[in-house]
Amino acid sequence: MAKVLFSVVVGIFLLSVVKSQDPTVKIKQTDPDTKAHRVIVAERDRDVTMDCYVENLLDNALVRWQRQYVDQMTGKTETQPVAQDMALLDNIHFSIEKPTQYTWRLRIRGTQVTDEGNYTCFVQLTQITQATDFRILQVVIKPYLDPQQTSPDTTVDEGDNFDLVCNASGRPAPSIFWSRLGGALLPIGQEIYEGVILKLRNIRAQDRGTYRCKYMNSVDEKTIDIVLGVRCKFPFCFCEC
């Protein structure tokens, strides 16, 4: 009898200890994976998910998600409520999924640059204290060419000045490098030149050929080839006149 009573007392004690524990909040998994300093780097237009795992959640407590971001117009930090338990303020762009009993998965659909910010999963413990975990979302864009501001294949007269232009955008802003196919030096005397505009001065017949523009950022790199033809002024030039 004494052993049974002792077991009951121990069980009640352990149950009370479990109930008295504060909720714990941890973002255990993200897609894309979390990098250093709790940063998630995602390409524009892809979905992003964050799994918030909560233990010891009291019956009357709610798991919430919110986003903090800097307003580009005012420069002030703003807070955007995203979800309260399964309820969403914007159920088109966001969703809450429950892959397990203790997991609240936030999904951001078709992520855009305007979705950047600090995403916090939290449970309110008191009026001033919370159990929280967070991730910082950064959105990147593959480099892409602006065809309206990039030189097409071109033929110029010998002795002319001409600017080859390769204008690319992306996030981060791409670096742009010029070279010539076949290993020839650029007319400026370098193998590689960095910049949007390659200035060609007093063009000679030997400057004709294929110029390669490589535009790259941390997401991807691409190239475009531009053919430069040269019309010679004298009949003894070895080019089309």
PDB file of N, CA, C and O in Angstrom, residues 50-92:
ATOM      1  N   MET A  50       9.423  27.643 -42.792  1.00  0.00           N
ATOM      2  CA  MET A  50      10.104  27.655 -41.503  1.00  0.00           C
ATOM      3  C   MET A  50       9.278  26.825 -40.530  1.00  0.00           C
ATOM      4  O   MET A  50       8.087  27.107 -40.330  1.00  0.00           O
ATOM      5  N   ASP A  51       9.884  25.800 -39.938  1.00  0.00           N
ATOM      6  CA  ASP A  51       9.193  24.907 -39.007  1.00  0.00           C
ATOM      7  C   ASP A  51       9.462  25.329 -37.564  1.00  0.00           C
ATOM      8  O   ASP A  51      10.597  25.247 -37.092  1.00  0.00           O
ATOM      9  N   CYS A  52       8.421  25.785 -36.893  1.00  0.00           N
ATOM     10  CA  CYS A  52       8.538  26.209 -35.498  1.00  0.00           C
ATOM     11  C   CYS A  52       8.042  25.084 -34.598  1.00  0.00           C
ATOM     12  O   CYS A  52       6.864  24.697 -34.645  1.00  0.00           O
ATOM     13  N   TYR A  53       8.940  24.547 -33.777  1.00  0.00           N
ATOM     14  CA  TYR A  53       8.632  23.422 -32.896  1.00  0.00           C
ATOM     15  C   TYR A  53       8.411  23.951 -31.483  1.00  0.00           C
ATOM     16  O   TYR A  53       9.283  24.616 -30.908  1.00  0.00           O
ATOM     17  N   VAL A  54       7.240  23.665 -30.900  1.00  0.00           N
ATOM     18  CA  VAL A  54       6.867  24.205 -29.587  1.00  0.00           C
ATOM     19  C   VAL A  54       6.534  23.056 -28.646  1.00  0.00           C
ATOM     20  O   VAL A  54       5.675  22.216 -28.960  1.00  0.00           O
ATOM     21  N   GLU A  55       7.176  23.034 -27.491  1.00  0.00           N
ATOM     22  CA  GLU A  55       6.893  22.041 -26.451  1.00  0.00           C
ATOM     23  C   GLU A  55       6.318  22.740 -25.221  1.00  0.00           C
ATOM     24  O   GLU A  55       6.547  23.928 -24.999  1.00  0.00           O
ATOM     25  N   ASN A  56       5.588  21.968 -24.413  1.00  0.00           N
ATOM     26  CA  ASN A  56       5.011  22.444 -23.148  1.00  0.00           C
ATOM     27  C   ASN A  56       4.040  23.603 -23.345  1.00  0.00           C
ATOM     28  O   ASN A  56       3.962  24.513 -22.519  1.00  0.00           O
ATOM     29  N   LEU A  57       3.314  23.573 -24.451  1.00  0.00           N
ATOM     30  CA  LEU A  57       2.366  24.655 -24.731  1.00  0.00           C
ATOM     31  C   LEU A  57       1.136  24.506 -23.853  1.00  0.00           C
ATOM     32  O   LEU A  57       0.486  23.448 -23.826  1.00  0.00           O
ATOM     33  N   LEU A  58       0.822  25.543 -23.091  1.00  0.00           N
ATOM     34  CA  LEU A  58      -0.350  25.522 -22.218  1.00  0.00           C
ATOM     35  C   LEU A  58      -1.628  25.579 -23.048  1.00  0.00           C
ATOM     36  O   LEU A  58      -1.630  26.051 -24.185  1.00  0.00           O
ATOM     37  N   ASP A  59      -2.711  25.109 -22.451  1.00  0.00           N
ATOM     38  CA  ASP A  59      -3.982  25.009 -23.177  1.00  0.00           C
ATOM     39  C   ASP A  59      -4.466  26.357 -23.695  1.00  0.00           C
ATOM     40  O   ASP A  59      -5.065  26.441 -24.763  1.00  0.00           O
ATOM     41  N   ASN A  60      -4.232  27.421 -22.937  1.00  0.00           N
ATOM     42  CA  ASN A  60      -4.745  28.734 -23.324  1.00  0.00           C
ATOM     43  C   ASN A  60      -3.721  29.581 -24.075  1.00  0.00           C
ATOM     44  O   ASN A  60      -3.959  30.753 -24.353  1.00  0.00           O
ATOM     45  N   ALA A  61      -2.569  28.986 -24.395  1.00  0.00           N
ATOM     46  CA  ALA A  61      -1.519  29.737 -25.091  1.00  0.00           C
ATOM     47  C   ALA A  61      -1.611  29.499 -26.589  1.00  0.00           C
ATOM     48  O   ALA A  61      -2.098  28.465 -27.052  1.00  0.00           O
ATOM     49  N   LEU A  62      -1.131  30.486 -27.362  1.00  0.00           N
ATOM     50  CA  LEU A  62      -1.173  30.415 -28.818  1.00  0.00           C
ATOM     51  C   LEU A  62       0.226  30.596 -29.397  1.00  0.00           C
ATOM     52  O   LEU A  62       1.033  31.371 -28.866  1.00  0.00           O
ATOM     53  N   VAL A  63       0.480  29.878 -30.477  1.00  0.00           N
ATOM     54  CA  VAL A  63       1.737  30.064 -31.214  1.00  0.00           C
ATOM     55  C   VAL A  63       1.489  31.134 -32.272  1.00  0.00           C
ATOM     56  O   VAL A  63       0.531  31.048 -33.052  1.00  0.00           O
ATOM     57  N   ARG A  64       2.358  32.127 -32.288  1.00  0.00           N
ATOM     58  CA  ARG A  64       2.188  33.246 -33.213  1.00  0.00           C
ATOM     59  C   ARG A  64       3.425  33.418 -34.101  1.00  0.00           C
ATOM     60  O   ARG A  64       4.535  33.091 -33.693  1.00  0.00           O
ATOM     61  N   TRP A  65       3.199  33.963 -35.286  1.00  0.00           N
ATOM     62  CA  TRP A  65       4.278  34.392 -36.183  1.00  0.00           C
ATOM     63  C   TRP A  65       4.117  35.878 -36.457  1.00  0.00           C
ATOM     64  O   TRP A  65       2.997  36.370 -36.624  1.00  0.00           O
ATOM     65  N   GLN A  66       5.249  36.576 -36.498  1.00  0.00           N
ATOM     66  CA  GLN A  66       5.213  37.972 -36.907  1.00  0.00           C
ATOM     67  C   GLN A  66       6.470  38.294 -37.714  1.00  0.00           C
ATOM     68  O   GLN A  66       7.471  37.579 -37.672  1.00  0.00           O
ATOM     69  N   ARG A  67       6.399  39.377 -38.457  1.00  0.00           N
ATOM     70  CA  ARG A  67       7.523  39.831 -39.290  1.00  0.00           C
ATOM     71  C   ARG A  67       7.877  41.264 -38.922  1.00  0.00           C
ATOM     72  O   ARG A  67       6.993  42.122 -38.823  1.00  0.00           O
ATOM     73  N   GLN A  68       9.167  41.514 -38.736  1.00  0.00           N
ATOM     74  CA  GLN A  68       9.668  42.873 -38.542  1.00  0.00           C
ATOM     75  C   GLN A  68      10.491  43.260 -39.757  1.00  0.00           C
ATOM     76  O   GLN A  68      11.296  42.459 -40.260  1.00  0.00           O
ATOM     77  N   TYR A  69      10.296  44.473 -40.220  1.00  0.00           N
ATOM     78  CA  TYR A  69      10.990  44.939 -41.416  1.00  0.00           C
ATOM     79  C   TYR A  69      11.163  46.449 -41.341  1.00  0.00           C
ATOM     80  O   TYR A  69      10.506  47.130 -40.547  1.00  0.00           O
ATOM     81  N   VAL A  70      12.046  46.969 -42.177  1.00  0.00           N
ATOM     82  CA  VAL A  70      12.286  48.406 -42.233  1.00  0.00           C
ATOM     83  C   VAL A  70      11.484  48.977 -43.396  1.00  0.00           C
ATOM     84  O   VAL A  70      11.660  48.565 -44.552  1.00  0.00           O
ATOM     85  N   ASP A  71      10.613  49.910 -43.099  1.00  0.00           N
ATOM     86  CA  ASP A  71       9.819  50.578 -44.131  1.00  0.00           C
ATOM     87  C   ASP A  71      10.746  51.443 -44.984  1.00  0.00           C
ATOM     88  O   ASP A  71      11.425  52.332 -44.462  1.00  0.00           O
ATOM     89  N   GLN A  72      10.782  51.172 -46.286  1.00  0.00           N
ATOM     90  CA  GLN A  72      11.703  51.886 -47.167  1.00  0.00           C
ATOM     91  C   GLN A  72      11.347  53.360 -47.326  1.00  0.00           C
ATOM     92  O   GLN A  72      12.208  54.179 -47.662  1.00  0.00           O
ATOM     93  N   MET A  73      10.101  53.715 -47.077  1.00  0.00           N
ATOM     94  CA  MET A  73       9.672  55.108 -47.208  1.00  0.00           C
ATOM     95  C   MET A  73      10.042  55.925 -45.979  1.00  0.00           C
ATOM     96  O   MET A  73      10.515  57.055 -46.085  1.00  0.00           O
ATOM     97  N   THR A  74       9.835  55.348 -44.787  1.00  0.00           N
ATOM     98  CA  THR A  74      10.041  56.108 -43.554  1.00  0.00           C
ATOM     99  C   THR A  74      11.349  55.775 -42.848  1.00  0.00           C
ATOM    100  O   THR A  74      11.813  56.537 -42.015  1.00  0.00           O
ATOM    101  N   GLY A  75      11.920  54.595 -43.168  1.00  0.00           N
ATOM    102  CA  GLY A  75      13.130  54.161 -42.473  1.00  0.00           C
ATOM    103  C   GLY A  75      12.858  53.602 -41.093  1.00  0.00           C
ATOM    104  O   GLY A  75      13.797  53.261 -40.365  1.00  0.00           O
ATOM    105  N   LYS A  76      11.590  53.463 -40.731  1.00  0.00           N
ATOM    106  CA  LYS A  76      11.224  52.960 -39.407  1.00  0.00           C
ATOM    107  C   LYS A  76      11.023  51.449 -39.434  1.00  0.00           C
ATOM    108  O   LYS A  76      10.644  50.879 -40.460  1.00  0.00           O
ATOM    109  N   THR A  77      11.265  50.817 -38.290  1.00  0.00           N
ATOM    110  CA  THR A  77      11.027  49.385 -38.153  1.00  0.00           C
ATOM    111  C   THR A  77       9.545  49.148 -37.863  1.00  0.00           C
ATOM    112  O   THR A  77       8.991  49.711 -36.920  1.00  0.00           O
ATOM    113  N   GLU A  78       8.913  48.332 -38.688  1.00  0.00           N
ATOM    114  CA  GLU A  78       7.496  48.027 -38.548  1.00  0.00           C
ATOM    115  C   GLU A  78       7.314  46.552 -38.178  1.00  0.00           C
ATOM    116  O   GLU A  78       8.150  45.707 -38.506  1.00  0.00           O
ATOM    117  N   THR A  79       6.224  46.249 -37.486  1.00  0.00           N
ATOM    118  CA  THR A  79       5.893  44.874 -37.118  1.00  0.00           C
ATOM    119  C   THR A  79       4.606  44.460 -37.806  1.00  0.00           C
ATOM    120  O   THR A  79       3.589  45.153 -37.707  1.00  0.00           O
ATOM    121  N   GLN A  80       4.646  43.338 -38.509  1.00  0.00           N
ATOM    122  CA  GLN A  80       3.493  42.815 -39.237  1.00  0.00           C
ATOM    123  C   GLN A  80       3.058  41.486 -38.635  1.00  0.00           C
ATOM    124  O   GLN A  80       3.772  40.491 -38.754  1.00  0.00           O
ATOM    125  N   PRO A  81       1.906  41.417 -37.971  1.00  0.00           N
ATOM    126  CA  PRO A  81       1.395  40.111 -37.521  1.00  0.00           C
ATOM    127  C   PRO A  81       1.123  39.223 -38.731  1.00  0.00           C
ATOM    128  O   PRO A  81       0.543  39.678 -39.725  1.00  0.00           O
ATOM    129  N   VAL A  82       1.560  37.973 -38.653  1.00  0.00           N
ATOM    130  CA  VAL A  82       1.383  37.048 -39.767  1.00  0.00           C
ATOM    131  C   VAL A  82       0.362  35.967 -39.444  1.00  0.00           C
ATOM    132  O   VAL A  82      -0.556  35.709 -40.224  1.00  0.00           O
ATOM    133  N   ALA A  83       0.518  35.333 -38.276  1.00  0.00           N
ATOM    134  CA  ALA A  83      -0.377  34.224 -37.942  1.00  0.00           C
ATOM    135  C   ALA A  83      -0.556  34.108 -36.444  1.00  0.00           C
ATOM    136  O   ALA A  83       0.352  34.426 -35.665  1.00  0.00           O
ATOM    137  N   GLN A  84      -1.746  33.662 -36.047  1.00  0.00           N
ATOM    138  CA  GLN A  84      -2.049  33.333 -34.654  1.00  0.00           C
ATOM    139  C   GLN A  84      -2.625  31.931 -34.647  1.00  0.00           C
ATOM    140  O   GLN A  84      -3.744  31.724 -35.117  1.00  0.00           O
ATOM    141  N   ASP A  85      -1.818  30.988 -34.150  1.00  0.00           N
ATOM    142  CA  ASP A  85      -2.153  29.566 -34.267  1.00  0.00           C
ATOM    143  C   ASP A  85      -2.325  29.246 -35.757  1.00  0.00           C
ATOM    144  O   ASP A  85      -1.389  29.369 -36.515  1.00  0.00           O
ATOM    145  N   MET A  86      -3.512  28.856 -36.205  1.00  0.00           N
ATOM    146  CA  MET A  86      -3.721  28.536 -37.620  1.00  0.00           C
ATOM    147  C   MET A  86      -4.376  29.687 -38.388  1.00  0.00           C
ATOM    148  O   MET A  86      -4.576  29.595 -39.603  1.00  0.00           O
ATOM    149  N   ALA A  87      -4.702  30.770 -37.689  1.00  0.00           N
ATOM    150  CA  ALA A  87      -5.385  31.897 -38.325  1.00  0.00           C
ATOM    151  C   ALA A  87      -4.371  32.834 -38.965  1.00  0.00           C
ATOM    152  O   ALA A  87      -3.349  33.164 -38.367  1.00  0.00           O
ATOM    153  N   LEU A  88      -4.676  33.270 -40.191  1.00  0.00           N
ATOM    154  CA  LEU A  88      -3.769  34.129 -40.965  1.00  0.00           C
ATOM    155  C   LEU A  88      -4.455  35.434 -41.325  1.00  0.00           C
ATOM    156  O   LEU A  88      -5.659  35.466 -41.616  1.00  0.00           O
ATOM    157  N   LEU A  89      -3.662  36.523 -41.341  1.00  0.00           N
ATOM    158  CA  LEU A  89      -4.195  37.785 -41.831  1.00  0.00           C
ATOM    159  C   LEU A  89      -4.189  37.823 -43.360  1.00  0.00           C
ATOM    160  O   LEU A  89      -5.019  38.480 -43.973  1.00  0.00           O
ATOM    161  N   ASP A  90      -3.230  37.126 -43.972  1.00  0.00           N
ATOM    162  CA  ASP A  90      -3.129  37.044 -45.429  1.00  0.00           C
ATOM    163  C   ASP A  90      -2.980  35.564 -45.788  1.00  0.00           C
ATOM    164  O   ASP A  90      -1.885  35.011 -45.750  1.00  0.00           O
ATOM    165  N   ASN A  91      -4.093  34.932 -46.123  1.00  0.00           N
ATOM    166  CA  ASN A  91      -4.048  33.494 -46.402  1.00  0.00           C
ATOM    167  C   ASN A  91      -3.794  33.184 -47.873  1.00  0.00           C
ATOM    168  O   ASN A  91      -3.895  32.030 -48.289  1.00  0.00           O
ATOM    169  N   ILE A  92      -3.478  34.205 -48.661  1.00  0.00           N
ATOM    170  CA  ILE A  92      -3.094  34.000 -50.053  1.00  0.00           C
ATOM    171  C   ILE A  92      -1.578  33.890 -50.168  1.00  0.00           C
ATOM    172  O   ILE A  92      -1.052  32.981 -50.811  1.00  0.00           O
TER     173      ILE A  92
END
